[in-house]
Short mmCIF file of N, CA and C in Angstrom, two decimals:
data_model
loop_
_atom_site.label_atom_id
_atom_site.label_comp_id
_atom_site.label_asym_id
_atom_site.label_seq_id
_atom_site.Cartn_x
_atom_site.Cartn_y
_atom_site.Cartn_z
N UNK T 1 91.05 82.02 233.31
CA UNK T 1 91.39 82.64 232.07
C UNK T 1 92.89 82.78 231.94
N UNK T 2 93.28 82.85 230.69
CA UNK T 2 94.71 83.02 230.46
C UNK T 2 95.04 84.49 230.33
N UNK T 3 96.21 84.76 230.71
CA UNK T 3 96.65 86.14 230.67
C UNK T 3 97.71 86.29 229.58
N UNK T 4 97.64 87.32 228.80
CA UNK T 4 98.61 87.59 227.75
C UNK T 4 99.60 88.61 228.27
N UNK T 5 100.85 88.26 228.13
CA UNK T 5 101.90 89.16 228.58
C UNK T 5 102.37 89.99 227.40
N UNK T 6 102.45 91.25 227.59
CA UNK T 6 102.93 92.12 226.53
C UNK T 6 104.43 92.28 226.63
N UNK T 7 105.05 92.30 225.43
CA UNK T 7 106.48 92.54 225.37
C UNK T 7 106.67 93.84 224.62
N UNK T 8 107.28 94.80 225.26
CA UNK T 8 107.44 96.09 224.58
C UNK T 8 108.47 96.01 223.46
N UNK T 9 108.20 96.68 222.36
CA UNK T 9 109.15 96.76 221.26
C UNK T 9 110.02 97.97 221.51
N UNK T 10 111.30 97.70 221.52
CA UNK T 10 112.23 98.78 221.78
C UNK T 10 112.39 99.63 220.52
N UNK T 11 112.57 100.90 220.68
CA UNK T 11 112.77 101.76 219.50
C UNK T 11 114.10 101.44 218.82
N UNK T 12 114.13 101.64 217.49
CA UNK T 12 115.35 101.40 216.71
C UNK T 12 116.25 102.61 216.86
N UNK T 13 117.54 102.31 217.04
CA UNK T 13 118.50 103.40 217.20
C UNK T 13 118.57 104.20 215.91
N UNK T 14 118.89 105.45 216.03
CA UNK T 14 119.04 106.31 214.86
C UNK T 14 120.14 105.77 213.96
N UNK T 15 119.88 105.72 212.65
CA UNK T 15 120.87 105.25 211.68
C UNK T 15 120.84 103.75 211.47
N UNK T 16 120.06 103.00 212.25
CA UNK T 16 120.00 101.54 212.11
C UNK T 16 119.13 101.11 210.94
N UNK T 17 118.09 101.86 210.65
CA UNK T 17 117.16 101.48 209.58
C UNK T 17 117.86 101.44 208.21
N UNK T 18 118.65 102.43 207.83
CA UNK T 18 119.36 102.33 206.55
C UNK T 18 120.31 101.13 206.50
N UNK T 19 120.95 100.82 207.62
CA UNK T 19 121.85 99.66 207.68
C UNK T 19 121.07 98.38 207.46
N UNK T 20 119.89 98.30 208.04
CA UNK T 20 119.04 97.13 207.87
C UNK T 20 118.66 96.95 206.41
N UNK T 21 118.23 98.04 205.74
CA UNK T 21 117.84 97.96 204.33
C UNK T 21 119.04 97.63 203.44
N UNK T 22 120.20 98.15 203.76
CA UNK T 22 121.41 97.81 203.00
C UNK T 22 121.71 96.33 203.13
N UNK T 23 121.55 95.79 204.31
CA UNK T 23 121.75 94.35 204.53
C UNK T 23 120.76 93.51 203.75
N UNK T 24 119.50 93.92 203.76
CA UNK T 24 118.47 93.19 203.00
C UNK T 24 118.78 93.25 201.50
N UNK T 25 119.17 94.42 201.00
CA UNK T 25 119.50 94.57 199.58
C UNK T 25 120.71 93.71 199.21
N UNK T 26 121.73 93.68 200.07
CA UNK T 26 122.93 92.87 199.80
C UNK T 26 122.57 91.40 199.75
N UNK T 27 121.71 90.94 200.66
CA UNK T 27 121.29 89.53 200.66
C UNK T 27 120.51 89.20 199.38
N UNK T 28 119.64 90.12 198.96
CA UNK T 28 118.86 89.89 197.73
C UNK T 28 119.77 89.83 196.51
N UNK T 29 120.74 90.73 196.42
CA UNK T 29 121.68 90.72 195.29
C UNK T 29 122.53 89.46 195.29
N UNK T 30 122.96 89.02 196.45
CA UNK T 30 123.76 87.79 196.53
C UNK T 30 122.93 86.60 196.07
N UNK T 31 121.66 86.56 196.48
CA UNK T 31 120.78 85.47 196.05
C UNK T 31 120.54 85.51 194.55
N UNK T 32 120.35 86.70 193.99
CA UNK T 32 120.15 86.83 192.54
C UNK T 32 121.39 86.42 191.78
N UNK T 33 122.55 86.79 192.28
CA UNK T 33 123.81 86.41 191.63
C UNK T 33 124.00 84.91 191.64
N UNK T 34 123.68 84.26 192.74
CA UNK T 34 123.78 82.80 192.83
C UNK T 34 122.79 82.15 191.87
N UNK T 35 121.58 82.69 191.78
CA UNK T 35 120.58 82.14 190.87
C UNK T 35 121.03 82.27 189.43
N UNK T 36 121.63 83.41 189.06
CA UNK T 36 122.11 83.60 187.69
C UNK T 36 123.25 82.65 187.36
N UNK T 37 124.08 82.38 188.35
CA UNK T 37 125.23 81.50 188.12
C UNK T 37 124.79 80.06 187.89
N UNK T 38 123.65 79.66 188.45
CA UNK T 38 123.21 78.28 188.31
C UNK T 38 122.23 78.07 187.16
N UNK T 39 121.68 79.14 186.61
CA UNK T 39 120.76 79.02 185.48
C UNK T 39 121.57 78.74 184.22
N UNK T 40 121.21 77.69 183.45
CA UNK T 40 121.96 77.41 182.23
C UNK T 40 121.79 78.54 181.22
N UNK T 41 122.86 78.87 180.55
CA UNK T 41 122.83 79.93 179.54
C UNK T 41 122.49 79.32 178.19
N UNK T 42 122.02 80.14 177.28
CA UNK T 42 121.60 79.66 175.98
C UNK T 42 122.75 79.47 175.01
N UNK T 43 122.39 79.05 173.83
CA UNK T 43 123.34 78.85 172.75
C UNK T 43 123.78 80.21 172.23
N UNK T 44 125.07 80.37 172.01
CA UNK T 44 125.62 81.63 171.51
C UNK T 44 126.02 81.44 170.05
N UNK T 45 125.48 82.25 169.16
CA UNK T 45 125.83 82.22 167.74
C UNK T 45 126.51 83.54 167.40
N UNK T 46 127.77 83.47 166.99
CA UNK T 46 128.53 84.66 166.62
C UNK T 46 128.75 84.62 165.12
N UNK T 47 128.29 85.65 164.42
CA UNK T 47 128.45 85.71 162.97
C UNK T 47 129.86 86.22 162.64
N UNK T 48 130.61 85.40 161.90
CA UNK T 48 131.96 85.78 161.47
C UNK T 48 131.88 86.39 160.07
N UNK T 49 131.15 85.71 159.17
CA UNK T 49 130.89 86.20 157.82
C UNK T 49 129.39 86.06 157.58
N UNK T 50 128.76 87.12 157.13
CA UNK T 50 127.30 87.10 156.93
C UNK T 50 126.91 86.16 155.80
N UNK T 51 125.82 85.46 156.01
CA UNK T 51 125.23 84.63 154.97
C UNK T 51 124.06 85.37 154.34
N UNK T 52 123.39 84.72 153.39
CA UNK T 52 122.26 85.35 152.71
C UNK T 52 121.08 84.39 152.66
N UNK T 53 119.89 84.96 152.50
CA UNK T 53 118.69 84.15 152.30
C UNK T 53 118.08 83.65 153.58
N UNK T 54 117.32 82.59 153.43
CA UNK T 54 116.58 82.01 154.54
C UNK T 54 117.50 81.19 155.45
N UNK T 55 116.96 80.85 156.60
CA UNK T 55 117.67 79.99 157.55
C UNK T 55 117.05 78.60 157.51
N UNK T 56 117.83 77.57 157.83
CA UNK T 56 117.25 76.22 157.85
C UNK T 56 116.23 76.05 158.97
N UNK T 57 115.34 75.08 158.79
CA UNK T 57 114.37 74.75 159.83
C UNK T 57 114.84 73.49 160.54
N UNK T 58 114.13 73.12 161.60
CA UNK T 58 114.56 71.99 162.41
C UNK T 58 114.48 70.65 161.67
N UNK T 59 113.77 70.59 160.54
CA UNK T 59 113.66 69.35 159.77
C UNK T 59 114.48 69.37 158.49
N UNK T 60 115.44 70.27 158.39
CA UNK T 60 116.30 70.35 157.20
C UNK T 60 117.60 69.57 157.42
N UNK T 61 118.26 69.31 156.32
CA UNK T 61 119.61 68.74 156.35
C UNK T 61 120.53 69.86 155.89
N UNK T 62 121.49 70.22 156.75
CA UNK T 62 122.44 71.26 156.36
C UNK T 62 123.69 70.60 155.81
N UNK T 63 124.37 71.31 154.94
CA UNK T 63 125.67 70.90 154.42
C UNK T 63 126.66 71.92 154.93
N UNK T 64 127.60 71.46 155.73
CA UNK T 64 128.48 72.40 156.43
C UNK T 64 129.91 71.89 156.47
N UNK T 65 130.81 72.84 156.56
CA UNK T 65 132.20 72.56 156.90
C UNK T 65 132.35 73.05 158.33
N UNK T 66 132.86 72.21 159.21
CA UNK T 66 132.89 72.60 160.61
C UNK T 66 134.05 71.94 161.35
N UNK T 67 134.39 72.54 162.47
CA UNK T 67 135.35 71.97 163.42
C UNK T 67 134.72 72.12 164.79
N UNK T 68 134.62 71.01 165.52
CA UNK T 68 134.08 71.02 166.88
C UNK T 68 135.21 70.94 167.88
N UNK T 69 135.19 71.84 168.88
CA UNK T 69 136.26 71.88 169.88
C UNK T 69 135.67 71.89 171.29
N UNK T 70 136.48 71.38 172.23
CA UNK T 70 136.15 71.49 173.65
C UNK T 70 136.64 72.84 174.16
N UNK T 71 136.31 73.17 175.39
CA UNK T 71 136.70 74.46 175.97
C UNK T 71 138.21 74.66 175.99
N UNK T 72 138.98 73.55 176.11
CA UNK T 72 140.44 73.68 176.15
C UNK T 72 141.07 73.72 174.76
N UNK T 73 140.25 73.72 173.70
CA UNK T 73 140.76 73.80 172.33
C UNK T 73 140.94 72.47 171.64
N UNK T 74 140.74 71.36 172.36
CA UNK T 74 140.87 70.02 171.77
C UNK T 74 139.80 69.81 170.71
N UNK T 75 140.22 69.43 169.49
CA UNK T 75 139.29 69.14 168.41
C UNK T 75 138.70 67.75 168.63
N UNK T 76 137.37 67.64 168.68
CA UNK T 76 136.72 66.34 168.86
C UNK T 76 135.99 65.89 167.60
N UNK T 77 135.77 66.78 166.64
CA UNK T 77 135.07 66.40 165.41
C UNK T 77 135.38 67.42 164.32
N UNK T 78 135.39 66.94 163.08
CA UNK T 78 135.63 67.83 161.94
C UNK T 78 134.86 67.29 160.75
N UNK T 79 134.06 68.15 160.12
CA UNK T 79 133.27 67.75 158.97
C UNK T 79 134.07 67.91 157.68
N UNK T 80 133.95 66.94 156.82
CA UNK T 80 134.64 66.96 155.52
C UNK T 80 133.63 67.14 154.41
N UNK T 81 134.09 67.63 153.26
CA UNK T 81 133.23 67.70 152.09
C UNK T 81 132.84 66.30 151.67
N UNK T 82 131.59 66.13 151.26
CA UNK T 82 131.14 64.85 150.74
C UNK T 82 131.82 64.65 149.39
N UNK T 83 132.46 63.52 149.24
CA UNK T 83 133.19 63.24 148.01
C UNK T 83 132.35 62.28 147.15
N UNK T 84 131.40 62.86 146.43
CA UNK T 84 130.53 62.04 145.59
C UNK T 84 131.05 62.05 144.16
N UNK T 85 131.03 60.88 143.51
CA UNK T 85 131.51 60.81 142.12
C UNK T 85 130.59 61.47 141.11
N UNK T 86 129.34 61.78 141.46
CA UNK T 86 128.40 62.38 140.52
C UNK T 86 128.03 63.77 141.05
N UNK T 87 128.58 64.83 140.44
CA UNK T 87 128.27 66.18 140.92
C UNK T 87 126.83 66.58 140.60
N UNK T 88 126.32 67.54 141.32
CA UNK T 88 124.99 68.06 141.06
C UNK T 88 123.89 67.45 141.91
N UNK T 89 124.20 66.39 142.65
CA UNK T 89 123.17 65.78 143.50
C UNK T 89 123.17 66.42 144.88
N UNK T 90 124.35 66.56 145.46
CA UNK T 90 124.48 67.17 146.77
C UNK T 90 125.48 68.30 146.72
N UNK T 91 125.26 69.35 147.53
CA UNK T 91 126.26 70.42 147.61
C UNK T 91 127.50 69.92 148.37
N UNK T 92 128.53 70.73 148.36
CA UNK T 92 129.73 70.39 149.12
C UNK T 92 129.41 70.49 150.61
N UNK T 93 130.30 69.97 151.42
CA UNK T 93 130.12 70.01 152.87
C UNK T 93 129.64 68.68 153.40
N UNK T 94 129.61 68.59 154.70
CA UNK T 94 129.15 67.39 155.42
C UNK T 94 127.65 67.49 155.63
N UNK T 95 126.85 66.48 155.19
CA UNK T 95 125.41 66.55 155.44
C UNK T 95 125.11 66.26 156.91
N UNK T 96 124.33 67.12 157.53
CA UNK T 96 123.97 66.98 158.95
C UNK T 96 122.46 67.16 159.10
N UNK T 97 121.70 66.08 159.30
CA UNK T 97 120.25 66.20 159.52
C UNK T 97 120.00 66.86 160.88
N UNK T 98 119.41 68.04 160.89
CA UNK T 98 119.22 68.77 162.14
C UNK T 98 118.33 68.01 163.13
N UNK T 99 117.41 67.19 162.62
CA UNK T 99 116.53 66.43 163.51
C UNK T 99 117.33 65.42 164.35
N UNK T 100 118.55 65.09 163.93
CA UNK T 100 119.37 64.11 164.64
C UNK T 100 120.51 64.75 165.43
N UNK T 101 120.58 66.07 165.45
CA UNK T 101 121.66 66.77 166.14
C UNK T 101 121.24 67.10 167.58
N UNK T 102 122.25 67.38 168.44
CA UNK T 102 121.93 67.79 169.81
C UNK T 102 121.12 69.09 169.77
N UNK T 103 120.28 69.33 170.76
CA UNK T 103 119.39 70.51 170.74
C UNK T 103 120.12 71.84 170.51
N UNK T 104 121.28 72.03 171.12
CA UNK T 104 122.00 73.30 170.97
C UNK T 104 122.52 73.51 169.56
N UNK T 105 122.97 72.44 168.90
CA UNK T 105 123.45 72.55 167.52
C UNK T 105 122.29 72.91 166.61
N UNK T 106 121.16 72.22 166.79
CA UNK T 106 119.97 72.49 165.97
C UNK T 106 119.51 73.93 166.17
N UNK T 107 119.44 74.38 167.43
CA UNK T 107 119.02 75.74 167.74
C UNK T 107 119.94 76.78 167.09
N UNK T 108 121.24 76.55 167.16
CA UNK T 108 122.20 77.48 166.57
C UNK T 108 122.13 77.49 165.05
N UNK T 109 122.02 76.31 164.44
CA UNK T 109 121.98 76.21 162.97
C UNK T 109 120.77 76.92 162.40
N UNK T 110 119.67 76.94 163.15
CA UNK T 110 118.45 77.58 162.66
C UNK T 110 118.57 79.11 162.68
N UNK T 111 119.66 79.64 163.22
CA UNK T 111 119.91 81.09 163.23
C UNK T 111 120.92 81.49 162.17
N UNK T 112 121.41 80.51 161.40
CA UNK T 112 122.44 80.77 160.38
C UNK T 112 121.80 80.96 159.02
N UNK T 113 122.58 81.52 158.10
CA UNK T 113 122.14 81.71 156.72
C UNK T 113 123.17 81.10 155.77
N UNK T 114 122.69 80.65 154.63
CA UNK T 114 123.52 80.00 153.62
C UNK T 114 124.72 80.89 153.25
N UNK T 115 125.90 80.28 153.22
CA UNK T 115 127.12 80.98 152.85
C UNK T 115 127.81 81.68 154.00
N UNK T 116 127.18 81.73 155.17
CA UNK T 116 127.76 82.41 156.32
C UNK T 116 128.72 81.52 157.10
N UNK T 117 129.60 82.19 157.84
CA UNK T 117 130.52 81.49 158.74
C UNK T 117 130.20 81.97 160.16
N UNK T 118 130.18 81.01 161.08
CA UNK T 118 129.73 81.30 162.43
C UNK T 118 130.57 80.57 163.47
N UNK T 119 130.55 81.11 164.70
CA UNK T 119 131.07 80.39 165.86
C UNK T 119 129.86 80.08 166.72
N UNK T 120 129.70 78.84 167.06
CA UNK T 120 128.55 78.37 167.82
C UNK T 120 129.05 77.81 169.14
N UNK T 121 128.59 78.39 170.26
CA UNK T 121 128.99 77.91 171.58
C UNK T 121 127.76 77.29 172.23
N UNK T 122 127.87 76.00 172.53
CA UNK T 122 126.74 75.23 173.08
C UNK T 122 127.06 74.85 174.52
N UNK T 123 126.23 75.30 175.48
CA UNK T 123 126.45 74.88 176.86
C UNK T 123 126.17 73.39 177.01
N UNK T 124 126.79 72.78 177.99
CA UNK T 124 126.70 71.32 178.19
C UNK T 124 125.26 70.82 178.27
N UNK T 125 124.37 71.60 178.90
CA UNK T 125 122.99 71.13 179.06
C UNK T 125 122.23 71.09 177.73
N UNK T 126 122.75 71.75 176.69
CA UNK T 126 122.13 71.69 175.36
C UNK T 126 122.98 70.88 174.39
N UNK T 127 124.03 70.24 174.93
CA UNK T 127 124.88 69.36 174.13
C UNK T 127 124.63 67.93 174.62
N UNK T 128 125.62 67.32 175.24
CA UNK T 128 125.48 65.94 175.70
C UNK T 128 125.27 65.82 177.21
N UNK T 129 125.39 66.94 177.94
CA UNK T 129 125.17 66.91 179.39
C UNK T 129 126.14 65.97 180.09
N UNK T 130 125.61 65.23 181.05
CA UNK T 130 126.44 64.33 181.86
C UNK T 130 126.72 63.00 181.18
N UNK T 131 126.04 62.73 180.04
CA UNK T 131 126.21 61.43 179.38
C UNK T 131 126.59 61.58 177.91
N UNK T 132 127.87 61.87 177.62
CA UNK T 132 128.29 61.96 176.22
C UNK T 132 128.23 60.57 175.56
N UNK T 133 128.26 60.52 174.23
CA UNK T 133 128.21 59.22 173.54
C UNK T 133 129.36 58.31 173.98
N UNK T 134 129.05 57.02 174.07
CA UNK T 134 130.05 56.01 174.45
C UNK T 134 131.26 56.09 173.53
N UNK T 135 132.44 56.20 174.09
CA UNK T 135 133.68 56.22 173.32
C UNK T 135 134.02 57.56 172.70
N UNK T 136 133.18 58.56 172.90
CA UNK T 136 133.44 59.89 172.34
C UNK T 136 134.53 60.59 173.16
N UNK T 137 135.31 61.46 172.53
CA UNK T 137 136.35 62.19 173.27
C UNK T 137 135.79 63.40 174.03
N UNK T 138 134.48 63.42 174.23
CA UNK T 138 133.82 64.53 174.91
C UNK T 138 133.58 64.13 176.37
N UNK T 139 134.14 64.88 177.31
CA UNK T 139 133.91 64.54 178.73
C UNK T 139 132.50 64.93 179.17
N UNK T 140 132.03 64.37 180.28
CA UNK T 140 130.71 64.76 180.80
C UNK T 140 130.67 66.26 181.11
N UNK T 141 129.50 66.84 180.90
CA UNK T 141 129.22 68.26 181.20
C UNK T 141 130.16 69.23 180.48
N UNK T 142 130.52 68.91 179.25
CA UNK T 142 131.43 69.75 178.47
C UNK T 142 130.65 70.73 177.59
N UNK T 143 131.08 71.99 177.62
CA UNK T 143 130.57 72.97 176.67
C UNK T 143 131.28 72.71 175.34
N UNK T 144 130.58 72.91 174.22
CA UNK T 144 131.14 72.64 172.90
C UNK T 144 131.17 73.92 172.09
N UNK T 145 132.22 74.09 171.28
CA UNK T 145 132.35 75.23 170.39
C UNK T 145 132.56 74.72 168.98
N UNK T 146 131.81 75.27 168.03
CA UNK T 146 131.94 74.89 166.63
C UNK T 146 132.26 76.13 165.80
N UNK T 147 133.16 75.97 164.85
CA UNK T 147 133.39 76.95 163.79
C UNK T 147 132.68 76.33 162.59
N UNK T 148 131.66 77.01 162.05
CA UNK T 148 130.82 76.42 161.01
C UNK T 148 130.69 77.34 159.81
N UNK T 149 130.83 76.75 158.64
CA UNK T 149 130.46 77.43 157.39
C UNK T 149 129.24 76.70 156.86
N UNK T 150 128.11 77.38 156.79
CA UNK T 150 126.88 76.78 156.27
C UNK T 150 126.89 76.91 154.75
N UNK T 151 127.23 75.81 154.08
CA UNK T 151 127.35 75.81 152.62
C UNK T 151 125.97 75.89 151.98
N UNK T 152 125.04 75.04 152.44
CA UNK T 152 123.70 74.99 151.85
C UNK T 152 122.82 74.17 152.78
N UNK T 153 121.53 74.08 152.45
CA UNK T 153 120.61 73.21 153.18
C UNK T 153 119.44 72.86 152.29
N UNK T 154 118.76 71.77 152.66
CA UNK T 154 117.57 71.32 151.93
C UNK T 154 116.68 70.57 152.91
N UNK T 155 115.44 70.35 152.50
CA UNK T 155 114.53 69.61 153.37
C UNK T 155 115.00 68.16 153.48
N UNK T 156 114.62 67.52 154.57
CA UNK T 156 115.01 66.12 154.76
C UNK T 156 114.37 65.24 153.68
N UNK T 157 113.16 65.58 153.24
CA UNK T 157 112.51 64.82 152.16
C UNK T 157 113.30 64.94 150.85
N UNK T 158 113.73 66.15 150.52
CA UNK T 158 114.54 66.36 149.32
C UNK T 158 115.86 65.60 149.43
N UNK T 159 116.46 65.63 150.59
CA UNK T 159 117.72 64.91 150.82
C UNK T 159 117.52 63.40 150.59
N UNK T 160 116.44 62.84 151.17
CA UNK T 160 116.17 61.41 151.02
C UNK T 160 115.90 61.05 149.55
N UNK T 161 115.20 61.92 148.84
CA UNK T 161 114.92 61.70 147.41
C UNK T 161 116.22 61.68 146.61
N UNK T 162 117.08 62.65 146.85
CA UNK T 162 118.36 62.71 146.13
C UNK T 162 119.26 61.52 146.50
N UNK T 163 119.19 61.10 147.76
CA UNK T 163 119.97 59.95 148.19
C UNK T 163 119.50 58.70 147.46
N UNK T 164 118.18 58.57 147.30
CA UNK T 164 117.62 57.44 146.54
C UNK T 164 118.08 57.47 145.09
N UNK T 165 118.06 58.67 144.46
CA UNK T 165 118.54 58.81 143.07
C UNK T 165 120.00 58.39 142.98
N UNK T 166 120.80 58.85 143.94
CA UNK T 166 122.22 58.55 143.94
C UNK T 166 122.44 57.03 144.07
N UNK T 167 121.69 56.38 144.95
CA UNK T 167 121.84 54.94 145.14
C UNK T 167 121.44 54.18 143.87
N UNK T 168 120.38 54.62 143.18
CA UNK T 168 119.98 53.97 141.94
C UNK T 168 121.05 54.13 140.87
N UNK T 169 121.65 55.32 140.78
CA UNK T 169 122.72 55.55 139.81
C UNK T 169 123.91 54.63 140.09
N UNK T 170 124.24 54.49 141.36
CA UNK T 170 125.38 53.64 141.74
C UNK T 170 125.09 52.17 141.43
N UNK T 171 123.86 51.73 141.68
CA UNK T 171 123.48 50.34 141.38
C UNK T 171 123.52 50.08 139.87
N UNK T 172 123.02 51.06 139.10
CA UNK T 172 123.04 50.91 137.64
C UNK T 172 124.47 50.86 137.13
N UNK T 173 125.33 51.68 137.69
CA UNK T 173 126.73 51.70 137.28
C UNK T 173 127.41 50.38 137.65
N UNK T 174 127.11 49.86 138.84
CA UNK T 174 127.70 48.59 139.28
C UNK T 174 127.21 47.45 138.39
N UNK T 175 125.91 47.47 138.03
CA UNK T 175 125.37 46.42 137.16
C UNK T 175 126.02 46.47 135.79
N UNK T 176 126.23 47.68 135.27
CA UNK T 176 126.85 47.86 133.96
C UNK T 176 128.29 47.33 133.99
N UNK T 177 129.01 47.66 135.04
CA UNK T 177 130.40 47.19 135.17
C UNK T 177 130.44 45.67 135.35
N UNK T 178 129.46 45.12 136.05
CA UNK T 178 129.37 43.68 136.25
C UNK T 178 129.08 42.96 134.94
N UNK T 179 128.23 43.56 134.09
CA UNK T 179 127.89 42.98 132.79
C UNK T 179 129.07 43.03 131.85
N UNK T 180 129.85 44.10 131.87
CA UNK T 180 131.02 44.22 131.02
C UNK T 180 132.11 43.27 131.45
N UNK T 181 132.21 42.98 132.72
CA UNK T 181 133.24 42.08 133.24
C UNK T 181 132.92 40.63 132.85
N UNK T 182 131.62 40.32 132.66
CA UNK T 182 131.22 38.97 132.31
C UNK T 182 131.51 38.66 130.84
N UNK T 183 131.72 39.67 130.01
CA UNK T 183 131.96 39.46 128.57
C UNK T 183 133.28 38.87 128.31
#
């Protein structure tokens, strides 16, 4: 038969138990701090001027005036007003289909209201991550900041319908000018 040898457990010195628990708590806090530092943070939307009404949905086209900057302040993009010769078809601002935007921009825009001005901070993992668009002035893993004025928004279907109307008007105008030139 085998024999089991007992090993006596020595008593803990007085005052050692609180030190042990303090050490365990410090290790747990350090681990939690490290975990928080590596977890990606969400999109930050800061309201500068309040807007009114409803917010756009993920399938809307927003019309916005905006400036996109990198963390060091370098401007990488700027939206201009659409300069259409026929007023009343589209609102002012740059049309941006949310379905085609990076996830962080879409998420932030859906928290805005018409007429409001906002600062939108998008972490790299919700922007372009490690692979920005070819030739873009955005480095890999860059956080992006936008100053945005949400002028208006409409559904993507409404946008496509108005775009079709606009194209027909332009074709009719070109045909008319072509007919007058032939005279």
